[in-house]
């Protein structure tokens, strides 16, 4: 995606542009159907309810889930908070990877302080922090482990964790998967994942609008609502309904966002997520090869043989990550994320705390040219830094 808007390489933060059809679907909903779903029986309410349920079906189909157990809410963060608050009790032990995002670590740390939880960390492989199933199983075998929480892919390095293998190895301990960086970027079949719950954002790989997130719940796992309120159903009662999705979806939903997400999932299903993944994996490898050839560049958590999504973190010796990010945007119109990426534990594990990294996030609309422009711009910045250093040294030499 070049054009006037520049080169967008920050898909780890959010997708841009959105999938074809998303903006039209949102607009059509707002103009033609925007009643309050489930509240009353007039035609706009019915149209809105139908639109939401169609979107739910599209999301569920894309992720291999049961639509009745596909919950739609404000974001991955909301659903992770909901599950952790519901499933953890005083004295419980929780096992996490060393690569978790603050969407997991902040609610966990708060619950740790409130409930006296024990949080055990699987350190993972030396270079990547990706844990093997045996390591997590060993930690989860310690009583009283109540839950394992794992990101499906690191938002710092892009490394994919073997969550299905881990879920099988730690059974019967349930696994909550944070799929914020994989949904829409990696083919996902929730029914075959063996995880108890899977939370993801609608605005990253799923290419929908911000403000919508998804929770998939496996059969036999129930969650208490974090937020209670009106649902349009059982209006005679002051208790939350017992059934899903109403039990976990209190308050008026973000209907335009949900409809947009449905349109995005329809587009992804048509394109095939596997094909998008292959394309993004090829581009990220091209970026890694190009960047690794620049003197002073270091890739972090990169293992060429490992499974990954389209995310890559790097630093350039002697260059501040934030300054390099600003420079790429200002001088070349290249948008990346620079600094710390809301995952201090992952940065510590990868040795990039507190300075952070420049993070490249490839999306389905990026091209070889986008990646080559990035490599060229980083090469130029690294060479300029080298020249400045040399001239500084020679000026220093003359002065002595
Ligand atoms: C790994 C991971 N988990 C969770 C989140 C939170 O997602 P959201 O902000 O959409 O709730 C993010 C967002 O960057 C993420 O990268």
CSV table of C-alpha atoms and ligand atoms in Angstrom, one decimal:
chain,number,residue,atom,x,y,z
A,1,UNK,CA,0.0,0.0,0.0
A,2,UNK,CA,1.9,3.0,-1.2
A,3,UNK,CA,-0.1,6.0,-2.6
A,4,UNK,CA,-0.3,9.4,-0.9
A,5,UNK,CA,-0.9,8.0,2.5
A,6,UNK,CA,2.6,6.5,2.7
A,7,UNK,CA,3.6,3.0,3.4
A,8,UNK,CA,1.7,1.4,6.3
A,9,UNK,CA,3.8,-1.2,8.1
A,10,UNK,CA,2.1,-1.1,11.5
A,11,UNK,CA,-0.5,-3.9,11.2
A,12,UNK,CA,0.6,-5.2,14.6
A,13,UNK,CA,-1.1,-2.2,16.1
A,14,UNK,CA,-4.1,-2.1,13.8
A,15,UNK,CA,-4.9,-2.9,10.2
A,16,UNK,CA,-5.0,-0.2,7.5
A,17,UNK,CA,-6.7,-0.1,5.2
A,18,UNK,CA,-9.6,-2.2,6.3
A,19,UNK,CA,-10.9,-5.1,4.1
A,20,UNK,CA,-12.7,-4.1,0.9
A,21,UNK,CA,-16.4,-3.8,1.8
A,22,UNK,CA,-16.0,-2.8,5.4
A,23,UNK,CA,-16.6,0.9,5.1
A,24,UNK,CA,-19.6,0.3,2.7
A,25,UNK,CA,-21.1,-2.2,5.1
A,26,UNK,CA,-20.7,0.2,8.1
A,27,UNK,CA,-22.2,3.1,6.1
A,28,UNK,CA,-25.1,1.0,4.8
A,29,UNK,CA,-25.9,-0.2,8.4
A,30,UNK,CA,-25.8,3.4,9.7
A,31,UNK,CA,-27.9,4.7,6.9
A,32,UNK,CA,-30.4,1.9,6.5
A,33,UNK,CA,-30.5,-0.4,9.5
A,34,UNK,CA,-29.2,1.2,12.7
A,35,UNK,CA,-31.9,0.2,15.2
A,36,UNK,CA,-30.9,-1.2,18.6
A,37,UNK,CA,-30.5,-4.9,18.1
A,38,UNK,CA,-32.7,-7.1,20.3
A,39,UNK,CA,-34.5,-4.1,21.9
A,40,UNK,CA,-38.1,-4.2,20.9
A,41,UNK,CA,-39.7,-5.5,17.7
A,42,UNK,CA,-39.9,-2.8,15.1
A,43,UNK,CA,-38.3,-3.2,11.6
A,44,UNK,CA,-35.1,-1.4,12.4
A,45,UNK,CA,-34.5,-3.4,15.5
A,46,UNK,CA,-35.2,-6.6,13.6
A,47,UNK,CA,-32.8,-5.4,10.8
A,48,UNK,CA,-30.1,-4.6,13.3
A,49,UNK,CA,-30.5,-7.9,15.1
A,50,UNK,CA,-30.3,-9.8,11.8
A,51,UNK,CA,-27.2,-7.8,10.8
A,52,UNK,CA,-25.4,-8.7,14.1
A,53,UNK,CA,-26.3,-12.3,13.9
A,54,UNK,CA,-25.1,-12.5,10.3
A,55,UNK,CA,-21.8,-10.9,11.4
A,56,UNK,CA,-21.5,-13.4,14.3
A,57,UNK,CA,-22.0,-16.3,11.9
A,58,UNK,CA,-19.3,-15.0,9.6
A,59,UNK,CA,-16.8,-14.5,12.5
A,60,UNK,CA,-17.6,-18.0,13.8
A,61,UNK,CA,-17.2,-19.6,10.4
A,62,UNK,CA,-13.9,-17.9,9.8
A,63,UNK,CA,-12.5,-19.0,13.2
A,64,UNK,CA,-14.0,-22.5,13.2
A,65,UNK,CA,-16.3,-21.8,16.2
A,66,UNK,CA,-19.9,-22.3,17.3
A,67,UNK,CA,-21.8,-19.0,16.6
A,68,UNK,CA,-23.7,-19.5,19.9
A,69,UNK,CA,-20.4,-19.4,21.8
A,70,UNK,CA,-18.9,-16.6,19.7
A,71,UNK,CA,-19.2,-13.5,21.8
A,72,UNK,CA,-18.8,-10.0,20.5
A,73,UNK,CA,-17.6,-7.1,22.7
A,74,UNK,CA,-15.3,-4.1,22.8
A,75,UNK,CA,-12.0,-5.8,22.3
A,76,UNK,CA,-9.5,-8.6,23.0
A,77,UNK,CA,-8.5,-6.7,26.2
A,78,UNK,CA,-12.1,-6.7,27.5
A,79,UNK,CA,-12.5,-10.5,26.9
A,80,UNK,CA,-9.2,-11.4,28.4
A,81,UNK,CA,-10.1,-9.4,31.5
A,82,UNK,CA,-13.5,-11.1,31.6
A,83,UNK,CA,-12.1,-14.6,31.5
A,84,UNK,CA,-9.4,-13.9,34.0
A,85,UNK,CA,-11.7,-12.3,36.5
A,86,UNK,CA,-14.2,-15.1,36.1
A,87,UNK,CA,-11.9,-18.1,36.3
A,88,UNK,CA,-9.4,-17.1,38.9
A,89,UNK,CA,-9.9,-17.4,42.6
A,90,UNK,CA,-7.8,-16.7,45.7
A,91,UNK,CA,-4.6,-18.8,45.9
A,92,UNK,CA,-4.8,-20.0,42.3
A,93,UNK,CA,-1.7,-20.5,40.2
A,94,UNK,CA,-1.5,-19.3,36.6
A,95,UNK,CA,1.1,-20.2,34.0
A,96,UNK,CA,1.9,-17.7,31.3
A,97,UNK,CA,4.6,-17.4,28.6
A,98,UNK,CA,7.4,-14.8,28.8
A,99,UNK,CA,5.9,-13.1,25.8
A,100,UNK,CA,2.6,-11.9,27.1
A,101,UNK,CA,1.0,-8.5,26.2
A,102,UNK,CA,-0.2,-6.2,29.0
A,103,UNK,CA,-3.7,-7.1,28.0
A,104,UNK,CA,-2.9,-10.3,29.9
A,105,UNK,CA,-0.2,-9.1,32.4
A,106,UNK,CA,-1.9,-6.0,33.8
A,107,UNK,CA,-5.2,-7.8,34.7
A,108,UNK,CA,-3.2,-10.7,36.0
A,109,UNK,CA,-0.9,-8.5,38.2
A,110,UNK,CA,-4.0,-6.8,39.6
A,111,UNK,CA,-5.6,-10.1,40.4
A,112,UNK,CA,-2.3,-11.3,41.8
A,113,UNK,CA,-2.4,-8.4,44.3
A,114,UNK,CA,-6.1,-8.8,45.1
A,115,UNK,CA,-6.4,-12.6,45.2
A,116,UNK,CA,-2.8,-13.7,46.1
A,117,UNK,CA,-2.4,-15.5,42.8
A,118,UNK,CA,0.9,-17.2,41.9
A,119,UNK,CA,2.0,-16.4,38.4
A,120,UNK,CA,4.6,-18.8,36.9
A,121,UNK,CA,6.4,-17.9,33.7
A,122,UNK,CA,7.5,-20.3,31.0
A,123,UNK,CA,10.8,-18.8,29.9
A,124,UNK,CA,10.9,-20.5,26.5
A,125,UNK,CA,13.7,-21.1,24.0
A,126,UNK,CA,16.8,-18.9,24.6
A,127,UNK,CA,16.6,-16.9,21.4
A,128,UNK,CA,12.8,-16.5,21.0
A,129,UNK,CA,11.1,-17.0,24.4
A,130,UNK,CA,8.7,-19.5,22.6
A,131,UNK,CA,8.0,-22.3,25.1
A,132,UNK,CA,7.8,-25.9,24.2
A,133,UNK,CA,4.8,-27.9,25.3
A,134,UNK,CA,6.9,-29.9,27.8
A,135,UNK,CA,8.0,-26.7,29.6
A,136,UNK,CA,4.5,-25.4,30.0
A,137,UNK,CA,3.2,-28.9,31.0
A,138,UNK,CA,5.9,-29.1,33.7
A,139,UNK,CA,4.8,-25.8,35.2
A,140,UNK,CA,1.1,-26.5,34.8
A,141,UNK,CA,1.5,-29.9,36.6
A,142,UNK,CA,2.3,-27.9,39.9
A,143,UNK,CA,-0.8,-27.7,42.0
A,144,UNK,CA,-3.0,-25.7,42.2
A,145,UNK,CA,-2.6,-24.5,38.6
A,146,UNK,CA,-6.0,-23.2,37.5
A,147,UNK,CA,-5.2,-21.7,34.1
A,148,UNK,CA,-2.6,-21.4,31.4
A,149,UNK,CA,-2.6,-18.1,29.4
A,150,UNK,CA,-0.7,-17.8,26.2
A,151,UNK,CA,-0.4,-15.4,23.3
A,152,UNK,CA,-0.8,-17.2,20.0
A,153,UNK,CA,1.9,-15.0,18.5
A,154,UNK,CA,4.1,-12.4,20.2
A,155,UNK,CA,3.3,-8.9,19.3
A,156,UNK,CA,7.0,-8.0,19.6
A,157,UNK,CA,8.7,-10.7,17.6
A,158,UNK,CA,5.9,-12.3,15.6
A,159,UNK,CA,6.8,-15.8,16.8
A,160,UNK,CA,3.9,-18.2,16.9
A,161,UNK,CA,3.5,-20.3,20.0
A,162,UNK,CA,2.4,-24.0,19.6
A,163,UNK,CA,-0.8,-23.4,21.5
A,164,UNK,CA,-2.6,-26.6,20.3
A,165,UNK,CA,0.3,-28.8,21.3
A,166,UNK,CA,0.5,-27.0,24.7
A,167,UNK,CA,-3.3,-27.2,25.3
A,168,UNK,CA,-3.1,-31.0,24.7
A,169,UNK,CA,0.0,-31.3,27.0
A,170,UNK,CA,-1.5,-29.4,29.9
A,171,UNK,CA,-5.0,-30.9,29.9
A,172,UNK,CA,-7.1,-30.9,32.0
A,173,UNK,CA,-5.8,-27.4,32.9
A,174,UNK,CA,-7.7,-25.0,30.7
A,175,UNK,CA,-5.9,-22.7,28.3
A,176,UNK,CA,-6.9,-19.1,27.4
A,177,UNK,CA,-5.3,-18.1,24.1
A,178,UNK,CA,-4.7,-14.4,23.3
A,179,UNK,CA,-5.1,-14.5,19.5
A,180,UNK,CA,-4.9,-10.8,19.0
A,181,UNK,CA,-2.0,-11.2,16.6
A,182,UNK,CA,-3.1,-14.4,14.8
A,183,UNK,CA,-6.8,-14.1,14.0
A,184,UNK,CA,-7.1,-13.3,10.3
A,185,UNK,CA,-3.3,-13.7,9.8
A,186,UNK,CA,-3.0,-17.4,10.6
A,187,UNK,CA,-5.7,-20.0,9.7
A,188,UNK,CA,-7.5,-20.8,12.9
A,189,UNK,CA,-9.8,-23.7,13.7
A,190,UNK,CA,-10.9,-23.1,17.3
A,191,UNK,CA,-12.7,-26.4,17.4
A,192,UNK,CA,-9.4,-28.2,16.8
A,193,UNK,CA,-7.3,-26.0,19.1
A,194,UNK,CA,-8.2,-27.8,22.4
A,195,UNK,CA,-8.2,-24.4,24.1
A,196,UNK,CA,-10.9,-23.4,26.6
A,197,UNK,CA,-11.2,-19.9,25.3
A,198,UNK,CA,-9.7,-17.7,22.5
A,199,UNK,CA,-9.9,-13.9,22.6
A,200,UNK,CA,-9.0,-11.7,19.7
A,201,UNK,CA,-9.3,-8.1,18.3
A,202,UNK,CA,-11.5,-7.4,15.4
A,203,UNK,CA,-9.4,-4.5,14.1
A,204,UNK,CA,-6.0,-6.2,13.6
A,205,UNK,CA,-5.6,-9.3,11.3
A,206,UNK,CA,-9.4,-9.6,11.0
A,207,UNK,CA,-9.4,-6.2,9.2
A,208,UNK,CA,-12.5,-4.8,10.9
A,209,UNK,CA,-13.1,-1.5,12.6
A,210,UNK,CA,-11.7,-0.7,16.1
A,211,UNK,CA,-13.9,-1.2,19.1
A,212,UNK,CA,-14.9,-4.8,18.5
A,213,UNK,CA,-13.3,-8.0,19.9
A,214,UNK,CA,-14.2,-11.6,19.9
A,215,UNK,CA,-14.3,-14.3,22.6
A,216,UNK,CA,-14.7,-18.0,21.5
A,217,UNK,CA,-15.7,-20.3,24.3
A,218,UNK,CA,-15.3,-24.1,24.1
A,219,UNK,CA,-18.2,-26.4,25.1
A,220,UNK,CA,-18.3,-27.0,28.9
A,221,UNK,CA,-16.6,-23.7,29.8
A,222,UNK,CA,-18.7,-21.0,31.2
A,223,UNK,CA,-17.7,-17.4,32.1
A,224,UNK,CA,-19.3,-15.0,34.5
A,225,UNK,CA,-19.9,-11.5,33.0
A,226,UNK,CA,-17.5,-8.7,33.9
A,227,UNK,CA,-20.2,-6.2,33.0
A,228,UNK,CA,-23.9,-6.6,33.7
A,229,UNK,CA,-26.7,-4.6,32.2
A,230,UNK,CA,-29.5,-4.6,29.7
A,231,UNK,CA,-29.6,-7.2,26.9
A,232,UNK,CA,-33.0,-6.7,25.5
A,233,UNK,CA,-33.9,-10.2,26.7
A,234,UNK,CA,-35.6,-11.2,30.0
A,235,UNK,CA,-36.4,-7.6,30.6
A,236,UNK,CA,-38.6,-8.6,33.5
A,237,UNK,CA,-35.6,-9.8,35.5
A,238,UNK,CA,-32.8,-7.9,37.3
A,239,UNK,CA,-30.5,-10.9,36.8
A,240,UNK,CA,-28.4,-11.5,33.7
A,241,UNK,CA,-29.9,-14.1,31.3
A,242,UNK,CA,-28.4,-17.6,31.7
A,243,UNK,CA,-27.8,-18.2,27.9
A,244,UNK,CA,-25.1,-17.1,25.5
A,245,UNK,CA,-24.5,-14.7,23.9
A,246,UNK,CA,-26.8,-12.5,26.1
A,247,UNK,CA,-25.2,-13.5,29.4
A,248,UNK,CA,-21.9,-11.9,28.3
A,249,UNK,CA,-23.1,-9.1,26.0
A,250,UNK,CA,-24.6,-6.4,28.3
A,251,UNK,CA,-25.4,-3.0,27.0
A,252,UNK,CA,-26.0,-1.7,23.5
A,253,UNK,CA,-23.3,-3.3,21.2
A,254,UNK,CA,-21.1,-1.5,18.8
A,255,UNK,CA,-23.4,-2.6,15.9
A,256,UNK,CA,-21.6,-0.6,13.1
A,257,UNK,CA,-18.3,-2.1,14.2
A,258,UNK,CA,-19.7,-5.6,14.4
A,259,UNK,CA,-21.3,-5.3,10.9
A,260,UNK,CA,-17.9,-4.0,9.6
A,261,UNK,CA,-16.2,-7.0,11.2
A,262,UNK,CA,-18.7,-9.3,9.5
A,263,UNK,CA,-17.9,-7.8,6.1
A,264,UNK,CA,-14.2,-8.2,6.8
A,265,UNK,CA,-14.6,-11.8,7.7
A,266,UNK,CA,-16.5,-12.5,4.5
A,267,UNK,CA,-13.7,-11.0,2.6
A,268,UNK,CA,-11.0,-13.0,4.5
A,269,UNK,CA,-13.0,-16.2,3.9
A,270,UNK,CA,-13.1,-15.4,0.2
A,271,UNK,CA,-9.3,-14.6,0.0
A,272,UNK,CA,-8.4,-17.6,2.2
A,273,UNK,CA,-6.5,-16.7,5.4
A,274,UNK,CA,-3.9,-19.4,4.5
A,275,UNK,CA,-3.0,-17.5,1.3
A,276,UNK,CA,-2.8,-14.2,3.2
A,277,UNK,CA,-0.5,-15.9,5.8
A,278,UNK,CA,1.8,-17.2,3.1
A,279,UNK,CA,2.0,-13.8,1.5
A,280,UNK,CA,2.7,-12.0,4.8
A,281,UNK,CA,5.3,-14.7,5.8
A,282,UNK,CA,7.1,-14.2,2.5
A,283,UNK,CA,7.2,-10.4,3.0
A,284,UNK,CA,8.4,-10.6,6.5
A,285,UNK,CA,11.1,-13.0,5.5
A,286,UNK,CA,12.1,-10.5,2.7
A,287,UNK,CA,12.2,-7.8,5.3
A,288,UNK,CA,14.3,-9.9,7.6
A,289,UNK,CA,16.8,-10.8,4.9
A,290,UNK,CA,17.1,-7.2,3.7
A,291,UNK,CA,17.5,-5.8,7.2
A,292,UNK,CA,19.9,-8.5,8.4
A,293,UNK,CA,22.3,-7.4,5.5
A,294,UNK,CA,22.6,-3.9,6.9
A,295,UNK,CA,25.7,-3.4,9.2
A,296,UNK,CA,24.5,-2.6,12.7
A,297,UNK,CA,21.0,-4.0,12.4
A,298,UNK,CA,20.0,-6.7,14.8
A,299,UNK,CA,16.8,-8.7,14.6
A,300,UNK,CA,15.1,-9.7,17.9
A,301,UNK,CA,13.4,-13.0,18.6
A,302,UNK,CA,13.9,-14.0,15.0
A,303,UNK,CA,14.3,-17.7,14.1
A,304,UNK,CA,14.1,-18.2,10.3
A,305,UNK,CA,12.9,-21.8,10.8
A,306,UNK,CA,10.1,-21.0,13.2
A,307,UNK,CA,6.4,-20.3,12.5
A,308,UNK,CA,5.5,-16.6,12.5
A,309,UNK,CA,3.0,-13.9,11.6
A,310,UNK,CA,4.0,-10.8,9.7
A,311,UNK,CA,5.7,-9.0,12.6
A,312,UNK,CA,9.4,-8.4,13.0
A,313,UNK,CA,11.4,-6.4,15.5
A,314,UNK,CA,14.8,-4.9,14.9
A,315,UNK,CA,17.2,-2.3,16.3
A,316,UNK,CA,20.1,-0.4,14.7
A,317,UNK,CA,23.3,0.0,16.8
A,318,UNK,CA,23.6,3.6,18.0
A,319,UNK,CA,20.2,4.7,16.8
A,320,UNK,CA,17.3,5.3,19.1
A,321,UNK,CA,14.3,3.2,18.0
A,322,UNK,CA,11.9,6.1,18.5
A,323,UNK,CA,14.1,8.5,16.5
A,324,UNK,CA,14.4,6.0,13.7
A,325,UNK,CA,10.7,5.4,13.7
A,326,UNK,CA,10.1,9.2,13.4
A,327,UNK,CA,12.6,9.5,10.7
A,328,UNK,CA,11.1,6.7,8.6
A,329,UNK,CA,7.7,8.4,8.8
A,330,UNK,CA,9.0,12.0,8.3
A,331,UNK,CA,11.5,11.3,5.5
A,332,UNK,CA,10.0,8.3,3.7
A,333,UNK,CA,6.4,8.1,4.8
A,334,UNK,CA,7.0,4.7,6.3
A,335,UNK,CA,4.8,4.0,9.3
A,336,UNK,CA,6.1,1.5,11.9
A,337,UNK,CA,5.8,1.1,15.6
A,338,UNK,CA,8.9,2.2,17.6
A,339,UNK,CA,9.8,1.8,21.3
A,340,UNK,CA,8.1,-0.6,23.7
A,341,UNK,CA,5.0,-2.4,22.4
A,342,UNK,CA,2.8,-2.8,25.5
A,343,UNK,CA,4.6,-6.0,26.4
A,344,UNK,CA,7.4,-5.2,28.9
A,345,UNK,CA,7.8,-8.9,29.9
A,346,UNK,CA,8.4,-9.8,26.2
A,347,UNK,CA,11.0,-7.0,25.8
A,348,UNK,CA,12.8,-8.1,29.0
A,349,UNK,CA,12.8,-11.7,27.7
A,350,UNK,CA,14.2,-10.6,24.3
A,351,UNK,CA,16.7,-8.2,25.8
A,352,UNK,CA,15.1,-5.1,24.3
A,353,UNK,CA,14.0,-3.4,27.6
A,354,UNK,CA,13.8,-0.5,28.2
A,355,UNK,CA,14.9,0.9,24.8
A,356,UNK,CA,12.5,-1.1,22.7
A,357,UNK,CA,12.6,-1.9,19.0
A,358,UNK,CA,11.4,-0.8,15.7
A,359,UNK,CA,8.5,-3.1,14.9
A,360,UNK,CA,7.4,-3.9,11.3
A,361,UNK,CA,3.9,-5.2,11.0
A,362,UNK,CA,3.0,-6.6,7.5
A,363,UNK,CA,-0.6,-6.7,6.3
A,364,UNK,CA,-2.4,-8.3,3.4
A,365,UNK,CA,-2.1,-5.2,1.2
A,366,UNK,CA,1.7,-4.7,1.5
A,367,UNK,CA,4.0,-5.4,-1.4
A,368,UNK,CA,7.6,-6.3,-2.1
A,369,UNK,CA,8.1,-2.6,-2.9
A,370,UNK,CA,6.9,-1.5,0.6
A,371,UNK,CA,9.4,-3.9,2.2
A,372,UNK,CA,12.2,-2.8,-0.2
A,373,UNK,CA,11.5,0.8,0.6
A,374,UNK,CA,11.8,0.1,4.3
A,375,UNK,CA,15.1,-1.8,3.9
A,376,UNK,CA,16.5,1.0,1.8
A,377,UNK,CA,15.4,3.7,4.3
A,378,UNK,CA,16.9,1.8,7.3
A,379,UNK,CA,20.1,1.2,5.3
A,380,UNK,CA,20.3,4.9,4.6
A,381,UNK,CA,19.8,5.8,8.3
A,382,UNK,CA,22.3,3.2,9.4
A,383,UNK,CA,24.9,4.5,6.9
A,384,UNK,CA,24.3,8.1,8.0
A,385,UNK,CA,24.8,7.1,11.6
A,386,UNK,CA,28.1,5.4,10.6
A,387,UNK,CA,29.3,8.5,8.8
A,388,UNK,CA,28.4,10.8,11.7
A,389,UNK,CA,30.2,8.5,14.1
A,390,UNK,CA,33.3,8.5,11.8
A,391,UNK,CA,33.4,12.3,11.3
A,392,UNK,CA,32.8,12.7,15.1
A,393,UNK,CA,35.8,10.4,15.8
A,394,UNK,CA,38.0,12.2,13.2
A,395,UNK,CA,37.0,15.6,14.6
A,396,UNK,CA,37.8,14.3,18.0
A,397,UNK,CA,41.2,13.0,16.7
A,398,UNK,CA,42.1,16.4,15.2
A,399,UNK,CA,41.2,18.1,18.5
A,400,UNK,CA,43.6,16.0,20.5
B,1,LIG,C1,-0.8,-9.9,21.8
B,1,LIG,C2,-1.9,-8.9,22.0
B,1,LIG,N1,-2.8,-9.1,22.9
B,1,LIG,C3,-3.8,-8.3,23.2
B,1,LIG,C4,-3.9,-7.0,22.6
B,1,LIG,C5,-5.0,-6.1,22.9
B,1,LIG,O1,-5.9,-5.9,21.8
B,1,LIG,P1,-7.0,-4.8,21.9
B,1,LIG,O2,-6.2,-3.5,22.1
B,1,LIG,O3,-7.6,-4.8,20.5
B,1,LIG,O4,-7.9,-5.1,22.9
B,1,LIG,C6,-2.9,-6.7,21.6
B,1,LIG,C7,-2.9,-5.4,21.0
B,1,LIG,O5,-1.9,-4.9,20.5
B,1,LIG,C8,-1.9,-7.6,21.4
B,1,LIG,O6,-0.9,-7.4,20.5
